[in-house]
Amino acid sequence: MKGYLVNTATDQKVELASVSLLGRSPECNVIIPDPRASRRHAMIRRQDDGYWFFDLGSFNGSYLNGSRVTAARKLAQGDALEFADNHFRFEQEGDAFSDTTAEDLGGSTIALIRSTPVIILVSDVQGFTSLSEKLPPDDLAQVIGGWYGDCESIMARHGATVDKFIGDCVLAYWTQVTPESRLSALRAAGELIEACAATQVARAELFENIGQAFKAGVALHVGKVAYGGMSQREFTLVGDPVNLTFRLEGLTRDLNQQVLVSGDFLRDWPDGRQFCESLGVHQVKGRAQSVEVWNVVKVPG
């Protein structure tokens, strides 16, 4: 599967990378040389089910088929994208799913679904609403765009797959639950926190002016999920463990901690407790059953 953006004014065709940034900055994959475009205006990300389009909080907005984009949108062949009167057409070669990922029965294709234990990571920028209110849109786009890039590179370095970005939140997973994979997950969580601190230092004046720090919470959990193609247009994780990981990440604010792991993350991995301290059992929103919570106090070397 390959994706392209075609500039409708010049017919210039650019092949999209796994993550493509669009904007006027020279570092972008698709450069829009227009002062009305933000430095990091938008992003297109290739996932197993196709190409997804994100606006990065641009000042003048991104438009898909004439409608302003306010949430992640999946692209389809021939979609029209507009950035400050700069027009592009999306083209795709190949399908998201091949015959090796699905089983054809009676003329209809059924996506292959696996039920398997995975390590789930959720990270969410803290105070994003406040950041959105205080930061100029162009600055917000650069900060969040940089955070997206950090998430992608950190997850790839530690063997995880990014399932999706949801606004200011990332969902990623490891398909192995071995001790080695859990060590990788802890290291990835630690690097996400370090990346936020590095952003804070790099943009110190920006954050000082608004009196707010750039932080993210991270949660790790192990559970059995349905994993695979939910339909021809979606490839993702589904199951209660995913919901629980999101709820666990929400506890980082209540407990004033940056990285939390569930009891299930450590249950059959006693060596992992050397990196954590117990915070006891806590209720999470929307669940009757309480959850055992641990705080990560040391990232593995």
mmCIF file of C-alpha atoms in Angstrom:
data_model
loop_
_atom_site.group_PDB
_atom_site.id
_atom_site.type_symbol
_atom_site.label_atom_id
_atom_site.label_comp_id
_atom_site.label_asym_id
_atom_site.label_seq_id
_atom_site.Cartn_x
_atom_site.Cartn_y
_atom_site.Cartn_z
ATOM 1 C CA MET A 1 0.000 0.000 0.000
ATOM 2 C CA LYS A 2 1.375 3.392 -1.039
ATOM 3 C CA GLY A 3 -0.068 6.857 -0.643
ATOM 4 C CA TYR A 4 0.607 10.080 -2.519
ATOM 5 C CA LEU A 5 -0.284 13.755 -2.343
ATOM 6 C CA VAL A 6 -0.667 15.522 -5.664
ATOM 7 C CA ASN A 7 -0.453 19.316 -5.797
ATOM 8 C CA THR A 8 -3.390 20.116 -8.079
ATOM 9 C CA ALA A 9 -1.815 23.388 -9.236
ATOM 10 C CA THR A 10 1.547 21.933 -10.297
ATOM 11 C CA ASP A 11 0.764 18.189 -10.611
ATOM 12 C CA GLN A 12 3.772 17.537 -8.365
ATOM 13 C CA LYS A 13 3.333 14.115 -6.757
ATOM 14 C CA VAL A 14 4.909 13.265 -3.400
ATOM 15 C CA GLU A 15 4.974 9.735 -1.981
ATOM 16 C CA LEU A 16 3.902 9.680 1.663
ATOM 17 C CA ALA A 17 6.162 8.199 4.327
ATOM 18 C CA SER A 18 4.903 6.232 7.314
ATOM 19 C CA VAL A 19 4.531 9.615 9.035
ATOM 20 C CA SER A 20 4.431 12.709 6.837
ATOM 21 C CA LEU A 21 4.401 16.250 8.205
ATOM 22 C CA LEU A 22 2.870 18.991 6.071
ATOM 23 C CA GLY A 23 3.655 22.669 6.537
ATOM 24 C CA ARG A 24 5.978 25.506 5.634
ATOM 25 C CA SER A 25 8.943 24.272 7.715
ATOM 26 C CA PRO A 26 11.855 22.836 5.679
ATOM 27 C CA GLU A 27 11.758 19.741 7.907
ATOM 28 C CA CYS A 28 8.284 18.774 6.627
ATOM 29 C CA ASN A 29 7.850 15.945 4.125
ATOM 30 C CA VAL A 30 5.381 18.026 2.116
ATOM 31 C CA ILE A 31 6.417 21.686 2.168
ATOM 32 C CA ILE A 32 3.701 24.318 1.742
ATOM 33 C CA PRO A 33 5.577 27.561 0.960
ATOM 34 C CA ASP A 34 2.806 29.859 2.116
ATOM 35 C CA PRO A 35 3.024 32.226 5.127
ATOM 36 C CA ARG A 36 -0.594 31.366 5.916
ATOM 37 C CA ALA A 37 0.400 27.730 6.513
ATOM 38 C CA SER A 38 1.713 26.798 9.942
ATOM 39 C CA ARG A 39 5.252 25.487 10.244
ATOM 40 C CA ARG A 40 3.830 22.073 11.136
ATOM 41 C CA HIS A 41 0.343 22.372 9.778
ATOM 42 C CA ALA A 42 -0.909 18.792 9.498
ATOM 43 C CA MET A 43 0.179 15.165 9.526
ATOM 44 C CA ILE A 44 -0.678 12.064 7.511
ATOM 45 C CA ARG A 45 0.085 8.741 9.144
ATOM 46 C CA ARG A 46 0.031 5.315 7.486
ATOM 47 C CA GLN A 47 -1.649 2.656 9.595
ATOM 48 C CA ASP A 48 -2.540 -0.946 8.802
ATOM 49 C CA ASP A 49 -6.007 0.095 7.675
ATOM 50 C CA GLY A 50 -4.910 3.014 5.485
ATOM 51 C CA TYR A 51 -3.807 6.636 5.744
ATOM 52 C CA TRP A 52 -5.081 8.928 8.506
ATOM 53 C CA PHE A 53 -5.086 12.710 8.396
ATOM 54 C CA PHE A 54 -4.536 14.968 11.424
ATOM 55 C CA ASP A 55 -4.598 18.735 11.742
ATOM 56 C CA LEU A 56 -1.881 19.845 14.172
ATOM 57 C CA GLY A 57 -3.754 22.785 15.621
ATOM 58 C CA SER A 58 -2.963 25.010 12.632
ATOM 59 C CA PHE A 59 -4.014 28.661 12.756
ATOM 60 C CA ASN A 60 -5.900 28.659 9.456
ATOM 61 C CA GLY A 61 -7.118 25.081 9.650
ATOM 62 C CA SER A 62 -6.989 22.052 7.373
ATOM 63 C CA TYR A 63 -9.882 21.100 5.127
ATOM 64 C CA LEU A 64 -10.886 17.690 3.803
ATOM 65 C CA ASN A 65 -13.412 17.717 0.958
ATOM 66 C CA GLY A 66 -14.452 21.223 1.963
ATOM 67 C CA SER A 67 -14.961 20.531 5.687
ATOM 68 C CA ARG A 68 -12.600 21.714 8.415
ATOM 69 C CA VAL A 69 -10.812 18.821 10.125
ATOM 70 C CA THR A 70 -11.232 18.791 13.911
ATOM 71 C CA ALA A 71 -10.456 15.110 14.553
ATOM 72 C CA ALA A 72 -8.429 12.366 12.882
ATOM 73 C CA ARG A 73 -9.944 11.399 9.525
ATOM 74 C CA LYS A 74 -9.212 8.422 7.315
ATOM 75 C CA LEU A 75 -8.332 9.303 3.737
ATOM 76 C CA ALA A 76 -9.944 7.747 0.661
ATOM 77 C CA GLN A 77 -8.894 7.716 -2.983
ATOM 78 C CA GLY A 78 -9.405 11.120 -4.570
ATOM 79 C CA ASP A 79 -9.957 13.064 -1.334
ATOM 80 C CA ALA A 80 -9.339 16.810 -1.675
ATOM 81 C CA LEU A 81 -7.136 18.453 0.975
ATOM 82 C CA GLU A 82 -6.790 22.211 1.365
ATOM 83 C CA PHE A 83 -4.301 24.201 3.428
ATOM 84 C CA ALA A 84 -4.631 28.003 3.200
ATOM 85 C CA ASP A 85 -5.771 27.854 -0.470
ATOM 86 C CA ASN A 86 -3.131 25.242 -1.322
ATOM 87 C CA HIS A 87 -4.933 22.284 -2.857
ATOM 88 C CA PHE A 88 -3.855 18.640 -2.912
ATOM 89 C CA ARG A 89 -5.411 15.344 -3.984
ATOM 90 C CA PHE A 90 -4.845 12.081 -2.110
ATOM 91 C CA GLU A 91 -4.108 8.969 -4.151
ATOM 92 C CA GLN A 92 -3.558 5.425 -2.919
ATOM 93 C CA GLU A 93 -2.112 2.342 -4.570
ATOM 94 C CA GLY A 94 -2.937 -1.061 -3.129
ATOM 95 C CA ASP A 95 -5.377 -2.094 -0.431
ATOM 96 C CA ALA A 96 -4.953 -1.926 3.319
ATOM 97 C CA PHE A 97 -5.613 -5.671 3.619
ATOM 98 C CA SER A 98 -4.225 -8.449 1.453
ATOM 99 C CA ASP A 99 -5.307 -12.053 1.071
ATOM 100 C CA THR A 100 -2.801 -13.022 3.758
ATOM 101 C CA THR A 101 -4.655 -11.069 6.440
ATOM 102 C CA ALA A 102 -8.174 -12.237 5.747
ATOM 103 C CA GLU A 103 -10.098 -15.380 4.944
ATOM 104 C CA ASP A 104 -12.521 -15.479 2.008
ATOM 105 C CA LEU A 105 -15.622 -17.559 2.725
ATOM 106 C CA GLY A 106 -18.571 -17.826 0.350
ATOM 107 C CA GLY A 107 -17.597 -14.749 -1.614
ATOM 108 C CA SER A 108 -17.366 -12.449 1.424
ATOM 109 C CA THR A 109 -14.142 -11.446 3.134
ATOM 110 C CA ILE A 110 -13.855 -11.829 6.888
ATOM 111 C CA ALA A 111 -10.998 -10.020 8.573
ATOM 112 C CA LEU A 112 -8.671 -12.204 10.602
ATOM 113 C CA ILE A 113 -9.114 -11.487 14.318
ATOM 114 C CA ARG A 114 -6.742 -12.734 16.988
ATOM 115 C CA SER A 115 -7.428 -12.852 20.692
ATOM 116 C CA THR A 116 -4.108 -12.517 22.451
ATOM 117 C CA PRO A 117 -2.466 -10.958 25.507
ATOM 118 C CA VAL A 118 -0.687 -7.696 24.719
ATOM 119 C CA ILE A 119 1.099 -4.916 26.577
ATOM 120 C CA ILE A 120 -0.918 -1.718 26.179
ATOM 121 C CA LEU A 121 0.500 1.787 26.575
ATOM 122 C CA VAL A 122 -1.578 4.964 26.744
ATOM 123 C CA SER A 123 0.005 8.398 27.047
ATOM 124 C CA ASP A 124 -1.886 11.666 27.221
ATOM 125 C CA VAL A 125 -0.688 15.282 27.286
ATOM 126 C CA GLN A 126 -1.753 16.770 30.616
ATOM 127 C CA GLY A 127 -3.534 20.108 30.653
ATOM 128 C CA PHE A 128 -4.049 20.081 26.888
ATOM 129 C CA THR A 129 -7.221 22.169 27.063
ATOM 130 C CA SER A 130 -5.357 24.847 28.975
ATOM 131 C CA LEU A 131 -2.436 24.684 26.529
ATOM 132 C CA SER A 132 -4.884 25.117 23.640
ATOM 133 C CA GLU A 133 -6.333 28.223 25.277
ATOM 134 C CA LYS A 134 -2.989 29.817 26.195
ATOM 135 C CA LEU A 135 -0.713 28.995 23.261
ATOM 136 C CA PRO A 136 -0.959 30.597 19.829
ATOM 137 C CA PRO A 137 -2.209 27.973 17.344
ATOM 138 C CA ASP A 138 1.087 27.882 15.442
ATOM 139 C CA ASP A 139 3.069 27.261 18.626
ATOM 140 C CA LEU A 140 0.586 24.605 19.754
ATOM 141 C CA ALA A 141 0.879 22.858 16.392
ATOM 142 C CA GLN A 142 4.668 22.748 16.659
ATOM 143 C CA VAL A 143 4.589 21.413 20.219
ATOM 144 C CA ILE A 144 2.009 18.705 19.523
ATOM 145 C CA GLY A 145 3.527 17.852 16.150
ATOM 146 C CA GLY A 146 6.869 17.358 17.864
ATOM 147 C CA TRP A 147 5.209 15.200 20.496
ATOM 148 C CA TYR A 148 3.637 13.024 17.783
ATOM 149 C CA GLY A 149 7.075 12.567 16.246
ATOM 150 C CA ASP A 150 8.628 11.688 19.605
ATOM 151 C CA CYS A 151 5.930 9.081 20.241
ATOM 152 C CA GLU A 152 6.483 7.480 16.836
ATOM 153 C CA SER A 153 10.272 7.259 17.189
ATOM 154 C CA ILE A 154 10.227 6.058 20.820
ATOM 155 C CA MET A 155 7.662 3.339 20.164
ATOM 156 C CA ALA A 156 9.527 2.140 17.071
ATOM 157 C CA ARG A 157 12.831 2.068 18.959
ATOM 158 C CA HIS A 158 11.347 -0.159 21.652
ATOM 159 C CA GLY A 159 9.465 -2.551 19.383
ATOM 160 C CA ALA A 160 5.928 -1.237 19.898
ATOM 161 C CA THR A 161 3.241 -0.465 17.351
ATOM 162 C CA VAL A 162 1.371 2.831 17.500
ATOM 163 C CA ASP A 163 -2.280 1.899 17.095
ATOM 164 C CA LYS A 164 -3.547 5.453 16.778
ATOM 165 C CA PHE A 165 -3.338 9.059 17.911
ATOM 166 C CA ILE A 166 -6.517 10.450 19.404
ATOM 167 C CA GLY A 167 -6.049 14.200 19.636
ATOM 168 C CA ASP A 168 -3.486 14.675 22.415
ATOM 169 C CA CYS A 169 -3.333 10.962 23.285
ATOM 170 C CA VAL A 170 -1.441 7.959 21.864
ATOM 171 C CA LEU A 171 -2.369 4.257 22.070
ATOM 172 C CA ALA A 172 0.416 1.738 21.427
ATOM 173 C CA TYR A 173 1.013 -1.947 22.091
ATOM 174 C CA TRP A 174 3.475 -4.834 22.146
ATOM 175 C CA THR A 175 2.272 -8.211 20.877
ATOM 176 C CA GLN A 176 4.673 -10.057 23.193
ATOM 177 C CA VAL A 177 4.225 -10.005 26.977
ATOM 178 C CA THR A 178 7.633 -11.447 27.844
ATOM 179 C CA PRO A 179 9.815 -9.908 30.570
ATOM 180 C CA GLU A 180 11.966 -8.393 27.824
ATOM 181 C CA SER A 181 8.933 -6.697 26.253
ATOM 182 C CA ARG A 182 7.812 -5.378 29.637
ATOM 183 C CA LEU A 183 11.278 -3.935 30.210
ATOM 184 C CA SER A 184 11.004 -2.275 26.789
ATOM 185 C CA ALA A 185 7.610 -0.879 27.734
ATOM 186 C CA LEU A 186 9.002 0.654 30.942
ATOM 187 C CA ARG A 187 11.922 2.141 29.027
ATOM 188 C CA ALA A 188 9.546 3.574 26.414
ATOM 189 C CA ALA A 189 7.408 5.123 29.146
ATOM 190 C CA GLY A 190 10.499 6.687 30.695
ATOM 191 C CA GLU A 191 11.591 8.119 27.352
ATOM 192 C CA LEU A 192 8.152 9.635 26.770
ATOM 193 C CA ILE A 193 8.514 11.513 30.049
ATOM 194 C CA GLU A 194 12.062 12.577 29.096
ATOM 195 C CA ALA A 195 10.822 13.790 25.707
ATOM 196 C CA CYS A 196 8.294 16.052 27.430
ATOM 197 C CA ALA A 197 11.044 17.442 29.662
ATOM 198 C CA ALA A 198 13.224 18.066 26.593
ATOM 199 C CA THR A 199 10.356 19.927 24.922
ATOM 200 C CA GLN A 200 9.967 22.004 28.067
ATOM 201 C CA VAL A 201 13.652 22.969 27.964
ATOM 202 C CA ALA A 202 13.692 23.618 24.216
ATOM 203 C CA ARG A 203 10.641 25.879 24.427
ATOM 204 C CA ALA A 204 11.348 27.259 27.902
ATOM 205 C CA GLU A 205 10.359 30.853 27.124
ATOM 206 C CA LEU A 206 7.111 29.747 25.519
ATOM 207 C CA PHE A 207 6.013 27.732 28.555
ATOM 208 C CA GLU A 208 7.267 30.327 31.028
ATOM 209 C CA ASN A 209 5.098 32.952 29.342
ATOM 210 C CA ILE A 210 1.954 30.909 29.955
ATOM 211 C CA GLY A 211 3.021 29.588 33.359
ATOM 212 C CA GLN A 212 2.473 25.951 32.434
ATOM 213 C CA ALA A 213 4.694 22.896 32.025
ATOM 214 C CA PHE A 214 4.561 20.384 29.202
ATOM 215 C CA LYS A 215 3.837 16.995 30.777
ATOM 216 C CA ALA A 216 2.249 13.705 29.862
ATOM 217 C CA GLY A 217 0.901 10.808 31.869
ATOM 218 C CA VAL A 218 1.674 7.210 30.868
ATOM 219 C CA ALA A 219 -0.128 3.987 31.788
ATOM 220 C CA LEU A 220 0.879 0.368 31.115
ATOM 221 C CA HIS A 221 -1.337 -2.690 31.390
ATOM 222 C CA VAL A 222 -1.318 -6.306 30.217
ATOM 223 C CA GLY A 223 -4.539 -7.912 29.069
ATOM 224 C CA LYS A 224 -6.155 -10.099 26.435
ATOM 225 C CA VAL A 225 -7.658 -8.149 23.546
ATOM 226 C CA ALA A 226 -9.219 -8.728 20.157
ATOM 227 C CA TYR A 227 -6.519 -7.677 17.729
ATOM 228 C CA GLY A 228 -6.782 -7.334 13.987
ATOM 229 C CA GLY A 229 -9.057 -5.986 11.262
ATOM 230 C CA MET A 230 -12.376 -4.982 12.759
ATOM 231 C CA SER A 231 -13.517 -4.127 9.238
ATOM 232 C CA GLN A 232 -12.003 -3.260 5.860
ATOM 233 C CA ARG A 233 -11.388 0.262 7.152
ATOM 234 C CA GLU A 234 -10.165 -0.354 10.678
ATOM 235 C CA PHE A 235 -7.296 -2.330 12.224
ATOM 236 C CA THR A 236 -7.013 -1.912 15.951
ATOM 237 C CA LEU A 237 -7.225 -3.290 19.479
ATOM 238 C CA VAL A 238 -10.606 -3.892 21.065
ATOM 239 C CA GLY A 239 -11.493 -5.050 24.554
ATOM 240 C CA ASP A 240 -11.895 -4.075 28.175
ATOM 241 C CA PRO A 241 -8.098 -3.996 28.789
ATOM 242 C CA VAL A 242 -7.850 -1.072 26.357
ATOM 243 C CA ASN A 243 -10.528 0.866 28.228
ATOM 244 C CA LEU A 244 -8.859 0.057 31.540
ATOM 245 C CA THR A 245 -5.507 1.401 30.326
ATOM 246 C CA PHE A 246 -7.136 4.708 29.386
ATOM 247 C CA ARG A 247 -8.758 4.871 32.842
ATOM 248 C CA LEU A 248 -5.437 4.030 34.498
ATOM 249 C CA GLU A 249 -3.737 6.863 32.634
ATOM 250 C CA GLY A 250 -6.417 9.180 33.992
ATOM 251 C CA LEU A 251 -5.294 8.263 37.515
ATOM 252 C CA THR A 252 -1.880 9.831 36.888
ATOM 253 C CA ARG A 253 -3.489 13.214 37.559
ATOM 254 C CA ASP A 254 -5.408 12.116 40.653
ATOM 255 C CA LEU A 255 -2.339 10.428 42.159
ATOM 256 C CA ASN A 256 0.130 13.067 40.921
ATOM 257 C CA GLN A 257 2.340 10.459 39.241
ATOM 258 C CA GLN A 258 3.708 10.352 35.709
ATOM 259 C CA VAL A 259 3.902 6.612 34.987
ATOM 260 C CA LEU A 260 1.490 4.046 36.417
ATOM 261 C CA VAL A 261 1.267 0.306 35.776
ATOM 262 C CA SER A 262 -1.485 -2.108 36.676
ATOM 263 C CA GLY A 263 -1.166 -5.096 38.958
ATOM 264 C CA ASP A 264 -1.662 -7.268 35.862
ATOM 265 C CA PHE A 265 1.463 -5.745 34.307
ATOM 266 C CA LEU A 266 3.485 -7.107 37.248
ATOM 267 C CA ARG A 267 1.416 -10.133 38.309
ATOM 268 C CA ASP A 268 3.453 -12.825 36.557
ATOM 269 C CA TRP A 269 6.629 -10.750 36.432
ATOM 270 C CA PRO A 270 7.869 -10.427 40.032
ATOM 271 C CA ASP A 271 11.247 -9.034 38.921
ATOM 272 C CA GLY A 272 9.433 -5.979 37.642
ATOM 273 C CA ARG A 273 8.513 -4.903 41.151
ATOM 274 C CA GLN A 274 12.035 -3.608 41.725
ATOM 275 C CA PHE A 275 11.120 -0.725 39.424
ATOM 276 C CA CYS A 276 7.804 0.088 41.076
ATOM 277 C CA GLU A 277 6.107 0.867 44.357
ATOM 278 C CA SER A 278 2.561 -0.093 45.262
ATOM 279 C CA LEU A 279 -0.031 2.658 45.516
ATOM 280 C CA GLY A 280 -2.713 0.238 46.654
ATOM 281 C CA VAL A 281 -6.101 -0.443 45.123
ATOM 282 C CA HIS A 282 -8.062 2.334 43.433
ATOM 283 C CA GLN A 283 -11.400 2.811 41.745
ATOM 284 C CA VAL A 284 -11.376 3.968 38.151
ATOM 285 C CA LYS A 285 -14.196 5.708 36.378
ATOM 286 C CA GLY A 286 -16.806 3.447 34.840
ATOM 287 C CA ARG A 287 -15.688 0.234 36.568
ATOM 288 C CA ALA A 288 -17.208 -1.471 39.583
ATOM 289 C CA GLN A 289 -14.067 -3.493 40.271
ATOM 290 C CA SER A 290 -11.061 -1.688 41.776
ATOM 291 C CA VAL A 291 -7.621 -1.816 40.186
ATOM 292 C CA GLU A 292 -4.258 -2.504 41.780
ATOM 293 C CA VAL A 293 -1.964 0.399 40.891
ATOM 294 C CA TRP A 294 1.830 0.711 40.983
ATOM 295 C CA ASN A 295 3.971 3.788 40.448
ATOM 296 C CA VAL A 296 7.172 3.463 38.394
ATOM 297 C CA VAL A 297 9.999 4.822 40.536
ATOM 298 C CA LYS A 298 12.970 3.644 38.425
ATOM 299 C CA VAL A 299 13.282 3.120 34.706
ATOM 300 C CA PRO A 300 15.328 0.021 33.741
ATOM 301 C CA GLY A 301 18.774 0.761 32.400
#
